[in-house]
């Protein structure tokens, strides 16, 4: 295991300690060592934004804590949903009295733990509503979209919800825009290698050299197909062929593209892939309004990429353009 | 009909903790075949935390089960935390206030824990999960009570049903959890949650038998 | 080769095409397809900042093009200095008449190509001065510091030089602050795996599992020592033991810490390492003013990390705090 | 004394291009041992670009060498681009304007190219670089002229010195370039730049011999 760690069962705690120390201008710890928050949270009169999930996805989830982004995050073990207590504590750290939007991904553990946390928070009189991201197209057919996992599209949901809350939206409005963001988003991953959970000590799974796993999940959940590794142009075509018809995205649509590496794929390759995706979208008459290319939502050192495409309307465009200051996503307002 | 005291009964939880700790690697290895290989790690973490809590604050069986359930639910996360958490908490609630625990108490507790679990998990028999162990075990126990079999036989039959259930997962195609999307490829391997669940029910059986010996 | 590429000899060109398309708000191409520039460059009355080097180090070098950062970049093949022509064209794209500071790393190819480009530019009447980064301590003893390579410390040099130019500094002042930045910076890398240059097709070199290469260079140049892989705390200690006495950094100093992954090391591990580095620095009485932790200067998919520490004075602090907008480094002015 | 025309001489550059193209893999393999494995790729790219340029705009030997030098210098980058670029440009300049090229012309051109190279590289004999080939080759040629040997013998001796120089790099410890910091570990393998340089000088020799046959 070629890793910079001390002890495999301490990776999450030590990572959090390092993260808090490295970013005092944005992040602060809380009484629960598995809950981090934006240093100014809860922000008076602002709806709180909470998320959470398993670790190993840096910059997700804690990297999206920040100004006009996420207020508090519940941190789980590697690839493991945080327990209800952490979600509950995160909700409490984020609530200013205006309520909390909990925006997370569709995994059975997270669903159960969030549900319990919401019950606990409701008992405290905190208004909490949730949006469950299910942008990962290959994880279930369109007829069972509620079974689909949440992947990198979650970032666009946080961005939209975070901006809306910062603009002064109330809980219903924040939930509505976060819901719209994820409903308008479709994602799909392609994996080129496995990754190693430190406590397990050996690769989770593997992708044979010369092959690729089409539709892979963020924890290495198997894809829809294992094929021969194809040139970037064909990979891009495959991704678009899955994503575009599903919403569907049509000629004339304006979209945000988020192309995230899964960990060890050099960013250079993401741009090569992006170059092909851009050609396909522009040939289809779809206009790219803004693109994010880089390691936005990873799976430890897995090789591969996730493409997420979100259809914009005026409200989403405004939210996407809004200033944001977090480790994972930082942008000036003026596009 | 034989019984044991709630007080003595806490040793069942001691045995559960030991058996999970001893089977950490085994459970992770099974999970590694079609899951992410951490089931033993997750379970061991929870049960070991429970050990620490009980060392500080020991008590009777229902207390110990409550501490176990609470620890799993609040500290472990994943799907296992809430699932086993609800299970053990419901088990505890059902035994609460009872000085002596007999066959029917265990049966009632098992049934109510399974019901609690079903509130949060939609898994059915055949989905290749811990439910493939729990549901038949619960039914075997109910049947034994109906037939008015002795406590020993009742728990033996329960453990036997658990083992059969566990082994039945080998040929199933996973429909829930991490291995679900392996589809066909998930066949041929035992489900990790089924394995841990069977281990738990077998250990409970052994514990009961020792207590009523 | 588990890579998203089309053809191994097209990776650089296609990556650049994708990069330009993805970031029209920051980047523009030029007549030379191997030279990219800030969309607003040359900026009237501002000294131009130019850099360049081999590809494969994303976000370096082109990711540091942007507002108050680098104006133009000469792009080489993977791990290969760009030819003189590219440096020359980059100088021309960046020059507004106030002259150009060319801030690059100490590699023999870059030295030769920059020297030729500077001659060509001088013939055109363009004022050009250079600073050659040599922050990599293990690459030569202190007595031969002029032989040391430039590594991730270059980013701090660009940040300082870019800020000074944006503040209105003249060429001499920009050169002076860039020089000070790199003179005050010491770096050191530890490698945990090799990487594959697409055109070569197989790993450049390898680090045996269970071993680490102490002092590795950005192209896999061998380190000073191959040792057993150590816990993060010991790795951090090794890095600090090499870096701190070399400047030397002393009790009471205020520093910027930049901890960059080399490519495939999960960012989680960088924070674990950072956590240990922070302990050592604070035990030594060195105050960390600002930290950058992430993939700032990579070597394709090499596993490993580079630590860079820069000693601050008031002028450098001001430059480091200055607003910046580039893909690789984006920050609001208010710290 | 034999000569060949500058015009005919351009076939030497054709031969150089072919031999680099044919040895692409060989040169990369050598570089792979103690460098980054791309020397053949870099050289092939430059020489192939030169081929394209010459196909569009052919000319005599000094023209061809100038195109080769310019292409390497302007399009190839790395250390090789400027080093071989200066080398071939200086070689070209030295032959420029000559209709017929003889032994002394080649000797003068080689000497001036080596001098041009030394303006930008500090590498000495013993540093394990192309200089270990070039310097002895240059000296052998000078000696041959001093001794007034025939053109054929002069270039043969030059090629012989190049080969000896190339082979001498095997046991050297690299002191310059990417492999320098391998220290002791760089011993036992030939230097890639020395290999390509020797190939170039041998090909030049073969070219000259063919032209004056
Ligand atoms: N919704 C569910 N209902 C019942 N059992 C489940 C459910 N989801 C997962 N499981 C069980 O959880 C087991 C895996 O547990 P574990 O490895 O600890 O968690 P994870 O899958 O998050 O790594 C599976 O083998 C399965 O038996
Ligand atoms: N300063 C120098 N002087 C002479 N030769 C050099 C110098 N630097 C490098 N070389 C030669 O360059 C060769 C490597 O070339 P190449 O592989 O194309 O470039 P790189 O090392 O950038 O990958 C070495 O084998 C060595 O002979
Ligand atoms: Mg898991
Ligand atoms: Mg698991
Ligand atoms: Mg090279
Ligand atoms: Mg090389």
PDB file of C-alpha atoms and ligand atoms in Angstrom, chain D residues 31 36-39, ligand 6:
ATOM      1  CA  UNK D  31      17.319   6.140 -22.675  1.00  0.00           C
ATOM      2  CA  UNK D  36      13.069   8.762 -19.256  1.00  0.00           C
ATOM      3  CA  UNK D  37      12.906   6.592 -22.335  1.00  0.00           C
ATOM      4  CA  UNK D  38      12.050   9.199 -24.917  1.00  0.00           C
ATOM      5  CA  UNK D  39      15.293   9.952 -26.692  1.00  0.00           C
TER       6      UNK D  39
HETATM    7 MG1  LIG E   6      14.984  11.221 -22.400  1.00  0.00          MG
END
